[in-house]
Amino acid sequence: MPKPASAQLTIIRDGLFIPRSLTADITDTAPNARRLVKEHYGRRPLAAVELVVTSPKRIPRLAVMSQGAAAGVPENVYEEKLLSCTAKPNDLYSVTVIAPKNTVQILINAKRLRRRPREIGATLVWAFVEVDQLSRKGAVERRIALTRHEMGTHALSKGKARSLYRIEAEMEDEAAKVTGRIVGEVIRQNRQAEAAAREEAATAQNAAA
């Protein structure tokens, strides 16, 4: 069952063996990750997001269905294709793809995060940075062009394809850097809060003595 986390954020558990506890942790963490990214960029509201907690085996098929439909590729064509962004699904923590009706879909690798639960926050921050990137002018159009190219319906010239892949790589580099900054700032603030709490407790203890 979809779990509405906010008016524009829906969490879905997709698959028989996806841990409910992991989905609950992601549901609790996702709104804060979204807020941190929005505050970092300080601009436009992010697109409506469907966050799908699923298995690496299902990620390639879900990604191609989402982007194929968003790019207007016939179902009988995209159902036979795979996307380069999901070529190694077991290595992914998440992948963010365009979806129909001006929405974005985040596919979360439950197997990876089940083994590394401490990565939930960073994974979601990274994913929402990618949502921000896809909210920018021309981003969806570029992703549609690349999707159609990879599915063979509208082949691009070699130069144009290289240009789009280069932009995708630049976006990934940006996501890594921004995620590092945001997570680093959260860690710093948490440490400051813990230090302040310890100092307050010590002061109270000394006063009581």
CSV table of N, CA and C in Angstrom, one decimal, residues 22-178:
chain,number,residue,atom,x,y,z
A,22,LEU,N,12.6,-1.5,7.3
A,22,LEU,CA,13.3,-0.6,6.5
A,22,LEU,C,12.5,0.5,5.8
A,23,THR,N,11.3,0.0,5.3
A,23,THR,CA,10.4,1.0,4.7
A,23,THR,C,9.9,2.0,5.7
A,24,ALA,N,9.7,1.6,6.9
A,24,ALA,CA,9.3,2.6,8.0
A,24,ALA,C,10.4,3.6,8.2
A,25,ASP,N,11.7,3.1,8.3
A,25,ASP,CA,12.8,4.0,8.5
A,25,ASP,C,12.9,5.0,7.4
A,26,ILE,N,12.7,4.5,6.2
A,26,ILE,CA,12.8,5.4,5.0
A,26,ILE,C,11.7,6.4,5.0
A,27,THR,N,10.5,6.0,5.4
A,27,THR,CA,9.3,6.9,5.5
A,27,THR,C,9.6,8.0,6.5
A,28,ASP,N,10.2,7.6,7.6
A,28,ASP,CA,10.5,8.6,8.7
A,28,ASP,C,11.6,9.6,8.2
A,29,THR,N,12.5,9.1,7.4
A,29,THR,CA,13.7,9.9,7.1
A,29,THR,C,13.5,10.8,5.8
A,30,ALA,N,12.7,10.3,4.9
A,30,ALA,CA,12.6,11.0,3.6
A,30,ALA,C,12.1,12.4,3.7
A,31,PRO,N,11.1,12.8,4.5
A,31,PRO,CA,10.7,14.2,4.5
A,31,PRO,C,11.8,15.1,5.0
A,32,ASN,N,12.6,14.7,5.9
A,32,ASN,CA,13.7,15.5,6.4
A,32,ASN,C,14.8,15.7,5.4
A,33,ALA,N,15.1,14.6,4.7
A,33,ALA,CA,16.1,14.6,3.6
A,33,ALA,C,15.6,15.6,2.5
A,34,ARG,N,14.4,15.5,2.2
A,34,ARG,CA,13.8,16.4,1.2
A,34,ARG,C,13.9,17.9,1.6
A,35,ARG,N,13.6,18.1,2.9
A,35,ARG,CA,13.7,19.5,3.4
A,35,ARG,C,15.1,20.0,3.4
A,36,LEU,N,16.1,19.2,3.8
A,36,LEU,CA,17.5,19.6,3.8
A,36,LEU,C,18.0,20.0,2.4
A,37,VAL,N,17.6,19.2,1.4
A,37,VAL,CA,18.0,19.5,0.0
A,37,VAL,C,17.3,20.8,-0.5
A,38,LYS,N,16.0,21.0,-0.2
A,38,LYS,CA,15.3,22.2,-0.6
A,38,LYS,C,15.9,23.4,0.1
A,39,GLU,N,16.3,23.3,1.4
A,39,GLU,CA,16.9,24.4,2.1
A,39,GLU,C,18.3,24.7,1.5
A,40,HIS,N,19.0,23.7,1.1
A,40,HIS,CA,20.4,23.9,0.6
A,40,HIS,C,20.3,24.7,-0.7
A,41,TYR,N,19.4,24.4,-1.6
A,41,TYR,CA,19.3,25.1,-2.9
A,41,TYR,C,18.5,26.4,-2.7
A,42,GLY,N,17.6,26.5,-1.8
A,42,GLY,CA,16.9,27.7,-1.5
A,42,GLY,C,16.1,28.2,-2.7
A,43,ARG,N,15.5,27.3,-3.4
A,43,ARG,CA,14.7,27.7,-4.6
A,43,ARG,C,13.5,26.8,-4.8
A,44,ARG,N,13.1,26.7,-6.0
A,44,ARG,CA,11.8,26.1,-6.5
A,44,ARG,C,11.4,24.9,-5.6
A,45,PRO,N,10.1,24.7,-5.4
A,45,PRO,CA,9.6,23.5,-4.8
A,45,PRO,C,10.0,22.3,-5.6
A,46,LEU,N,10.3,21.2,-5.0
A,46,LEU,CA,10.7,20.0,-5.7
A,46,LEU,C,9.5,19.3,-6.4
A,47,ALA,N,9.7,18.5,-7.4
A,47,ALA,CA,8.6,17.8,-8.1
A,47,ALA,C,7.9,16.8,-7.2
A,48,ALA,N,6.7,16.4,-7.6
A,48,ALA,CA,6.0,15.4,-6.9
A,48,ALA,C,6.9,14.1,-7.0
A,49,VAL,N,7.1,13.4,-5.9
A,49,VAL,CA,8.0,12.2,-5.9
A,49,VAL,C,7.2,11.0,-5.4
A,50,GLU,N,7.5,9.9,-6.2
A,50,GLU,CA,7.1,8.6,-5.7
A,50,GLU,C,8.3,7.8,-5.4
A,51,LEU,N,8.5,7.4,-4.1
A,51,LEU,CA,9.7,6.7,-3.7
A,51,LEU,C,9.3,5.2,-3.5
A,52,VAL,N,10.0,4.4,-4.2
A,52,VAL,CA,9.7,3.0,-4.3
A,52,VAL,C,10.8,2.2,-3.6
A,53,VAL,N,10.5,1.5,-2.5
A,53,VAL,CA,11.5,0.6,-1.9
A,53,VAL,C,11.4,-0.7,-2.5
A,54,THR,N,12.4,-1.2,-3.2
A,54,THR,CA,12.3,-2.4,-3.9
A,54,THR,C,13.6,-3.2,-4.0
A,55,SER,N,13.6,-4.3,-4.7
A,55,SER,CA,14.8,-5.1,-4.8
A,55,SER,C,15.6,-4.7,-6.0
A,56,PRO,N,16.9,-5.0,-6.0
A,56,PRO,CA,17.8,-4.7,-7.1
A,56,PRO,C,17.3,-5.4,-8.4
A,57,LYS,N,16.7,-6.6,-8.2
A,57,LYS,CA,16.3,-7.3,-9.4
A,57,LYS,C,15.1,-6.6,-10.1
A,58,ARG,N,14.3,-5.9,-9.4
A,58,ARG,CA,13.2,-5.2,-9.9
A,58,ARG,C,13.5,-3.8,-10.4
A,59,ILE,N,14.6,-3.2,-10.0
A,59,ILE,CA,14.9,-1.8,-10.3
A,59,ILE,C,15.0,-1.6,-11.8
A,60,PRO,N,15.8,-2.4,-12.6
A,60,PRO,CA,15.9,-2.1,-14.0
A,60,PRO,C,14.5,-2.1,-14.7
A,61,ARG,N,13.6,-3.0,-14.4
A,61,ARG,CA,12.3,-3.0,-15.1
A,61,ARG,C,11.5,-1.9,-14.7
A,62,LEU,N,11.5,-1.5,-13.4
A,62,LEU,CA,10.7,-0.3,-12.9
A,62,LEU,C,11.2,1.0,-13.6
A,63,ALA,N,12.5,1.1,-13.7
A,63,ALA,CA,13.1,2.3,-14.3
A,63,ALA,C,12.7,2.4,-15.7
A,64,VAL,N,12.8,1.3,-16.5
A,64,VAL,CA,12.5,1.4,-17.9
A,64,VAL,C,11.0,1.7,-18.1
A,65,MET,N,10.2,1.1,-17.3
A,65,MET,CA,8.8,1.4,-17.4
A,65,MET,C,8.4,2.8,-17.1
A,66,SER,N,9.1,3.4,-16.1
A,66,SER,CA,8.8,4.8,-15.7
A,66,SER,C,9.3,5.8,-16.8
A,67,GLN,N,10.6,5.6,-17.2
A,67,GLN,CA,11.2,6.5,-18.1
A,67,GLN,C,10.6,6.3,-19.5
A,68,GLY,N,10.4,5.0,-19.9
A,68,GLY,CA,9.8,4.8,-21.2
A,68,GLY,C,8.4,5.4,-21.4
A,69,ALA,N,7.6,5.3,-20.3
A,69,ALA,CA,6.3,5.9,-20.4
A,69,ALA,C,6.4,7.4,-20.4
A,70,ALA,N,7.3,8.0,-19.6
A,70,ALA,CA,7.4,9.4,-19.6
A,70,ALA,C,7.9,10.0,-20.9
A,71,ALA,N,8.7,9.2,-21.6
A,71,ALA,CA,9.3,9.6,-22.9
A,71,ALA,C,8.4,9.3,-24.0
A,72,GLY,N,7.2,8.7,-23.8
A,72,GLY,CA,6.3,8.5,-24.9
A,72,GLY,C,6.7,7.3,-25.8
A,73,VAL,N,7.5,6.4,-25.2
A,73,VAL,CA,8.0,5.2,-26.0
A,73,VAL,C,6.9,4.1,-25.9
A,74,PRO,N,6.5,3.5,-26.9
A,74,PRO,CA,5.4,2.5,-26.9
A,74,PRO,C,5.9,1.3,-25.9
A,75,GLU,N,4.9,0.8,-25.2
A,75,GLU,CA,5.2,-0.2,-24.2
A,75,GLU,C,5.8,-1.4,-24.8
A,76,ASN,N,5.4,-1.8,-26.0
A,76,ASN,CA,6.0,-3.0,-26.7
A,76,ASN,C,7.4,-2.8,-27.1
A,77,VAL,N,7.9,-1.5,-27.1
A,77,VAL,CA,9.3,-1.2,-27.3
A,77,VAL,C,10.1,-1.2,-26.0
A,78,TYR,N,9.6,-0.4,-25.0
A,78,TYR,CA,10.4,-0.3,-23.8
A,78,TYR,C,10.4,-1.5,-23.0
A,79,GLU,N,9.4,-2.4,-23.1
A,79,GLU,CA,9.5,-3.6,-22.3
A,79,GLU,C,10.6,-4.6,-22.6
A,80,GLU,N,11.2,-4.3,-23.8
A,80,GLU,CA,12.3,-5.2,-24.2
A,80,GLU,C,13.7,-4.5,-24.0
A,81,LYS,N,13.7,-3.3,-23.4
A,81,LYS,CA,14.9,-2.5,-23.3
A,81,LYS,C,15.4,-2.4,-21.8
A,82,LEU,N,16.6,-2.0,-21.6
A,82,LEU,CA,17.2,-1.6,-20.3
A,82,LEU,C,17.9,-0.3,-20.5
A,83,LEU,N,18.0,0.4,-19.4
A,83,LEU,CA,18.7,1.7,-19.4
A,83,LEU,C,20.1,1.6,-18.8
A,84,SER,N,21.0,2.5,-19.3
A,84,SER,CA,22.4,2.4,-18.9
A,84,SER,C,22.5,2.7,-17.4
A,85,CYS,N,21.6,3.6,-16.9
A,85,CYS,CA,21.7,4.0,-15.5
A,85,CYS,C,21.4,2.8,-14.5
A,86,THR,N,20.8,1.7,-15.0
A,86,THR,CA,20.5,0.6,-14.1
A,86,THR,C,21.3,-0.7,-14.6
A,87,ALA,N,22.4,-0.4,-15.3
A,87,ALA,CA,23.1,-1.6,-15.8
A,87,ALA,C,23.7,-2.5,-14.7
A,88,LYS,N,24.0,-1.9,-13.6
A,88,LYS,CA,24.5,-2.7,-12.4
A,88,LYS,C,23.6,-2.4,-11.2
A,89,PRO,N,22.4,-3.0,-11.2
A,89,PRO,CA,21.5,-2.7,-10.1
A,89,PRO,C,21.9,-3.0,-8.7
A,90,ASN,N,22.7,-4.1,-8.6
A,90,ASN,CA,23.2,-4.5,-7.3
A,90,ASN,C,24.2,-3.5,-6.7
A,91,ASP,N,24.8,-2.6,-7.5
A,91,ASP,CA,25.7,-1.6,-7.0
A,91,ASP,C,25.0,-0.3,-6.6
A,92,LEU,N,23.8,-0.2,-6.9
A,92,LEU,CA,23.0,1.0,-6.7
A,92,LEU,C,22.5,1.1,-5.2
A,93,TYR,N,22.6,2.3,-4.7
A,93,TYR,CA,21.8,2.5,-3.5
A,93,TYR,C,20.4,3.0,-3.9
A,94,SER,N,20.4,3.9,-4.9
A,94,SER,CA,19.1,4.3,-5.4
A,94,SER,C,19.3,4.9,-6.9
A,95,VAL,N,18.2,5.0,-7.6
A,95,VAL,CA,18.3,5.7,-8.9
A,95,VAL,C,17.1,6.5,-9.0
A,96,THR,N,17.2,7.7,-9.6
A,96,THR,CA,16.1,8.6,-9.7
A,96,THR,C,15.8,8.8,-11.2
A,97,VAL,N,14.5,8.6,-11.6
A,97,VAL,CA,14.1,8.6,-13.0
A,97,VAL,C,12.9,9.4,-13.2
A,98,ILE,N,12.7,9.9,-14.4
A,98,ILE,CA,11.5,10.7,-14.7
A,98,ILE,C,10.3,9.7,-14.8
A,99,ALA,N,9.1,10.2,-14.6
A,99,ALA,CA,7.9,9.4,-14.6
A,99,ALA,C,6.8,10.2,-15.3
A,100,PRO,N,5.7,9.6,-15.7
A,100,PRO,CA,4.6,10.3,-16.3
A,100,PRO,C,4.0,11.4,-15.4
A,101,LYS,N,3.3,12.3,-16.1
A,101,LYS,CA,2.5,13.3,-15.4
A,101,LYS,C,3.4,14.3,-14.5
A,102,ASN,N,4.6,14.6,-15.1
A,102,ASN,CA,5.6,15.5,-14.5
A,102,ASN,C,6.0,15.1,-13.0
A,103,THR,N,6.1,13.8,-12.8
A,103,THR,CA,6.6,13.4,-11.5
A,103,THR,C,7.9,12.7,-11.7
A,104,VAL,N,8.5,12.4,-10.5
A,104,VAL,CA,9.8,11.8,-10.5
A,104,VAL,C,9.7,10.6,-9.6
A,105,GLN,N,10.4,9.5,-10.0
A,105,GLN,CA,10.4,8.3,-9.2
A,105,GLN,C,11.8,7.9,-8.7
A,106,ILE,N,11.9,7.7,-7.4
A,106,ILE,CA,13.1,7.3,-6.7
A,106,ILE,C,13.0,5.8,-6.4
A,107,LEU,N,13.9,5.0,-7.0
A,107,LEU,CA,13.9,3.6,-6.8
A,107,LEU,C,15.0,3.2,-5.8
A,108,ILE,N,14.7,2.7,-4.6
A,108,ILE,CA,15.6,2.5,-3.5
A,108,ILE,C,16.0,1.0,-3.5
A,109,ASN,N,17.2,0.7,-3.4
A,109,ASN,CA,17.7,-0.7,-3.4
A,109,ASN,C,17.6,-1.2,-1.9
A,110,ALA,N,16.5,-1.9,-1.6
A,110,ALA,CA,16.3,-2.4,-0.2
A,110,ALA,C,17.4,-3.3,0.2
A,111,LYS,N,17.9,-4.1,-0.6
A,111,LYS,CA,18.9,-5.1,-0.3
A,111,LYS,C,20.2,-4.4,0.2
A,112,ARG,N,20.6,-3.3,-0.5
A,112,ARG,CA,21.8,-2.6,-0.1
A,112,ARG,C,21.6,-1.9,1.2
A,113,LEU,N,20.5,-1.2,1.4
A,113,LEU,CA,20.2,-0.5,2.6
A,113,LEU,C,19.9,-1.4,3.8
A,114,ARG,N,19.4,-2.5,3.6
A,114,ARG,CA,19.2,-3.5,4.7
A,114,ARG,C,20.5,-3.9,5.3
A,115,ARG,N,21.5,-4.0,4.5
A,115,ARG,CA,22.8,-4.3,5.0
A,115,ARG,C,23.6,-3.1,5.5
A,116,ARG,N,23.2,-1.9,5.1
A,116,ARG,CA,23.9,-0.7,5.6
A,116,ARG,C,22.9,0.3,6.0
A,117,PRO,N,22.2,0.1,7.0
A,117,PRO,CA,21.1,1.1,7.4
A,117,PRO,C,21.6,2.5,7.8
A,118,ARG,N,22.9,2.6,8.1
A,118,ARG,CA,23.4,3.9,8.4
A,118,ARG,C,23.4,4.8,7.2
A,119,GLU,N,23.3,4.2,6.0
A,119,GLU,CA,23.4,4.9,4.7
A,119,GLU,C,22.0,5.5,4.3
A,120,ILE,N,21.0,5.2,5.1
A,120,ILE,CA,19.6,5.7,4.7
A,120,ILE,C,19.6,7.2,4.4
A,121,GLY,N,20.1,7.9,5.4
A,121,GLY,CA,20.0,9.4,5.3
A,121,GLY,C,20.7,9.9,4.1
A,122,ALA,N,22.0,9.5,3.9
A,122,ALA,CA,22.8,10.0,2.8
A,122,ALA,C,22.2,9.5,1.5
A,123,THR,N,21.6,8.3,1.4
A,123,THR,CA,21.0,7.9,0.2
A,123,THR,C,19.8,8.7,-0.2
A,124,LEU,N,19.0,9.1,0.8
A,124,LEU,CA,17.8,9.9,0.5
A,124,LEU,C,18.2,11.3,0.1
A,125,VAL,N,19.2,11.9,0.8
A,125,VAL,CA,19.7,13.2,0.4
A,125,VAL,C,20.2,13.2,-1.0
A,126,TRP,N,21.0,12.2,-1.4
A,126,TRP,CA,21.5,12.1,-2.7
A,126,TRP,C,20.3,12.1,-3.7
A,127,ALA,N,19.3,11.2,-3.4
A,127,ALA,CA,18.2,11.0,-4.3
A,127,ALA,C,17.4,12.4,-4.5
A,128,PHE,N,17.2,13.1,-3.4
A,128,PHE,CA,16.5,14.4,-3.5
A,128,PHE,C,17.3,15.5,-4.2
A,129,VAL,N,18.6,15.4,-4.2
A,129,VAL,CA,19.5,16.3,-5.0
A,129,VAL,C,19.2,15.9,-6.5
A,130,GLU,N,19.1,14.7,-6.8
A,130,GLU,CA,18.7,14.3,-8.2
A,130,GLU,C,17.3,14.7,-8.6
A,131,VAL,N,16.4,14.7,-7.6
A,131,VAL,CA,15.1,15.3,-7.9
A,131,VAL,C,15.2,16.8,-8.2
A,132,ASP,N,16.0,17.5,-7.4
A,132,ASP,CA,16.2,18.9,-7.7
A,132,ASP,C,16.8,19.1,-9.1
A,133,GLN,N,17.7,18.3,-9.5
A,133,GLN,CA,18.4,18.4,-10.8
A,133,GLN,C,17.3,18.2,-11.9
A,134,LEU,N,16.4,17.2,-11.7
A,134,LEU,CA,15.4,17.0,-12.7
A,134,LEU,C,14.3,18.0,-12.7
A,135,SER,N,14.3,18.9,-11.7
A,135,SER,CA,13.3,20.0,-11.7
A,135,SER,C,13.8,21.2,-12.5
A,136,ARG,N,15.1,21.2,-12.9
A,136,ARG,CA,15.6,22.4,-13.6
A,136,ARG,C,15.2,22.4,-15.0
A,137,LYS,N,15.3,23.6,-15.5
A,137,LYS,CA,14.9,23.9,-16.9
A,137,LYS,C,15.7,23.0,-17.9
A,138,GLY,N,14.9,22.3,-18.7
A,138,GLY,CA,15.6,21.5,-19.8
A,138,GLY,C,16.0,20.1,-19.3
A,139,ALA,N,16.0,19.8,-18.0
A,139,ALA,CA,16.5,18.5,-17.5
A,139,ALA,C,15.6,17.4,-18.0
A,140,VAL,N,14.3,17.5,-17.9
A,140,VAL,CA,13.4,16.4,-18.3
A,140,VAL,C,13.5,16.2,-19.8
A,141,GLU,N,13.6,17.3,-20.5
A,141,GLU,CA,13.7,17.1,-22.0
A,141,GLU,C,15.0,16.4,-22.4
A,142,ARG,N,16.1,16.7,-21.6
A,142,ARG,CA,17.4,15.9,-21.9
A,142,ARG,C,17.2,14.4,-21.5
A,143,ARG,N,16.6,14.2,-20.4
A,143,ARG,CA,16.4,12.8,-20.0
A,143,ARG,C,15.5,12.0,-21.0
A,144,ILE,N,14.5,12.7,-21.5
A,144,ILE,CA,13.6,12.1,-22.5
A,144,ILE,C,14.4,11.7,-23.8
A,145,ALA,N,15.2,12.7,-24.2
A,145,ALA,CA,16.0,12.5,-25.4
A,145,ALA,C,17.0,11.3,-25.2
A,146,LEU,N,17.6,11.2,-24.1
A,146,LEU,CA,18.5,10.1,-23.8
A,146,LEU,C,17.8,8.8,-23.7
A,147,THR,N,16.6,8.8,-23.1
A,147,THR,CA,15.8,7.6,-23.0
A,147,THR,C,15.4,7.1,-24.3
A,148,ARG,N,14.9,8.0,-25.2
A,148,ARG,CA,14.5,7.6,-26.5
A,148,ARG,C,15.7,7.0,-27.3
A,149,HIS,N,16.9,7.7,-27.1
A,149,HIS,CA,18.1,7.2,-27.8
A,149,HIS,C,18.5,5.8,-27.3
A,150,GLU,N,18.4,5.5,-26.0
A,150,GLU,CA,18.8,4.2,-25.5
A,150,GLU,C,17.8,3.1,-25.9
A,151,MET,N,16.5,3.6,-26.1
A,151,MET,CA,15.5,2.6,-26.5
A,151,MET,C,15.4,2.4,-28.0
A,152,GLY,N,16.2,3.2,-28.8
A,152,GLY,CA,16.3,3.1,-30.2
A,152,GLY,C,15.1,3.7,-31.0
A,153,THR,N,14.3,4.6,-30.4
A,153,THR,CA,13.2,5.2,-31.1
A,153,THR,C,13.6,6.5,-31.8
A,154,HIS,N,14.5,7.2,-31.2
A,154,HIS,CA,15.0,8.5,-31.8
A,154,HIS,C,16.5,8.5,-31.5
A,155,ALA,N,17.3,7.9,-32.4
A,155,ALA,CA,18.8,7.9,-32.2
A,155,ALA,C,19.4,9.2,-32.3
A,156,LEU,N,20.3,9.5,-31.4
A,156,LEU,CA,21.0,10.8,-31.4
A,156,LEU,C,22.3,10.7,-32.2
A,157,SER,N,22.9,11.8,-32.6
A,157,SER,CA,24.2,11.7,-33.2
A,157,SER,C,25.2,11.4,-32.1
A,158,LYS,N,26.4,10.9,-32.5
A,158,LYS,CA,27.4,10.5,-31.5
A,158,LYS,C,27.8,11.7,-30.6
A,159,GLY,N,27.9,12.9,-31.3
A,159,GLY,CA,28.2,14.1,-30.5
A,159,GLY,C,27.2,14.5,-29.5
A,160,LYS,N,25.9,14.4,-29.9
A,160,LYS,CA,24.8,14.8,-29.0
A,160,LYS,C,24.7,13.8,-27.9
A,161,ALA,N,24.8,12.5,-28.2
A,161,ALA,CA,24.7,11.5,-27.1
A,161,ALA,C,25.9,11.7,-26.1
A,162,ARG,N,27.1,12.0,-26.6
A,162,ARG,CA,28.2,12.2,-25.7
A,162,ARG,C,27.9,13.4,-24.8
A,163,SER,N,27.3,14.4,-25.4
A,163,SER,CA,27.0,15.6,-24.6
A,163,SER,C,26.0,15.3,-23.5
A,164,LEU,N,25.0,14.6,-23.8
A,164,LEU,CA,24.0,14.2,-22.8
A,164,LEU,C,24.6,13.3,-21.7
A,165,TYR,N,25.4,12.4,-22.1
A,165,TYR,CA,26.1,11.5,-21.1
A,165,TYR,C,27.0,12.3,-20.2
A,166,ARG,N,27.7,13.3,-20.8
A,166,ARG,CA,28.6,14.1,-20.0
A,166,ARG,C,27.8,14.9,-19.0
A,167,ILE,N,26.6,15.5,-19.4
A,167,ILE,CA,25.8,16.2,-18.4
A,167,ILE,C,25.3,15.3,-17.3
A,168,GLU,N,25.0,14.1,-17.6
A,168,GLU,CA,24.5,13.1,-16.6
A,168,GLU,C,25.7,12.9,-15.6
A,169,ALA,N,26.9,12.7,-16.1
A,169,ALA,CA,28.1,12.5,-15.2
A,169,ALA,C,28.3,13.7,-14.4
A,170,GLU,N,28.1,14.9,-14.9
A,170,GLU,CA,28.3,16.1,-14.1
A,170,GLU,C,27.3,16.2,-13.0
A,171,MET,N,26.0,15.8,-13.3
A,171,MET,CA,25.0,15.8,-12.3
A,171,MET,C,25.3,14.9,-11.2
A,172,GLU,N,25.9,13.7,-11.6
A,172,GLU,CA,26.2,12.7,-10.5
A,172,GLU,C,27.3,13.3,-9.6
A,173,ASP,N,28.3,14.0,-10.2
A,173,ASP,CA,29.4,14.6,-9.4
A,173,ASP,C,28.8,15.7,-8.5
A,174,GLU,N,27.9,16.5,-9.0
A,174,GLU,CA,27.2,17.5,-8.2
A,174,GLU,C,26.5,16.8,-7.0
A,175,ALA,N,25.8,15.7,-7.3
A,175,ALA,CA,25.0,15.0,-6.2
A,175,ALA,C,25.9,14.5,-5.1
A,176,ALA,N,27.1,14.0,-5.5
A,176,ALA,CA,28.1,13.5,-4.5
A,176,ALA,C,28.6,14.6,-3.7
A,177,LYS,N,28.9,15.8,-4.3
A,177,LYS,CA,29.5,16.9,-3.5
A,177,LYS,C,28.4,17.5,-2.6
A,178,VAL,N,27.2,17.7,-3.1
A,178,VAL,CA,26.2,18.4,-2.3
A,178,VAL,C,25.8,17.4,-1.1
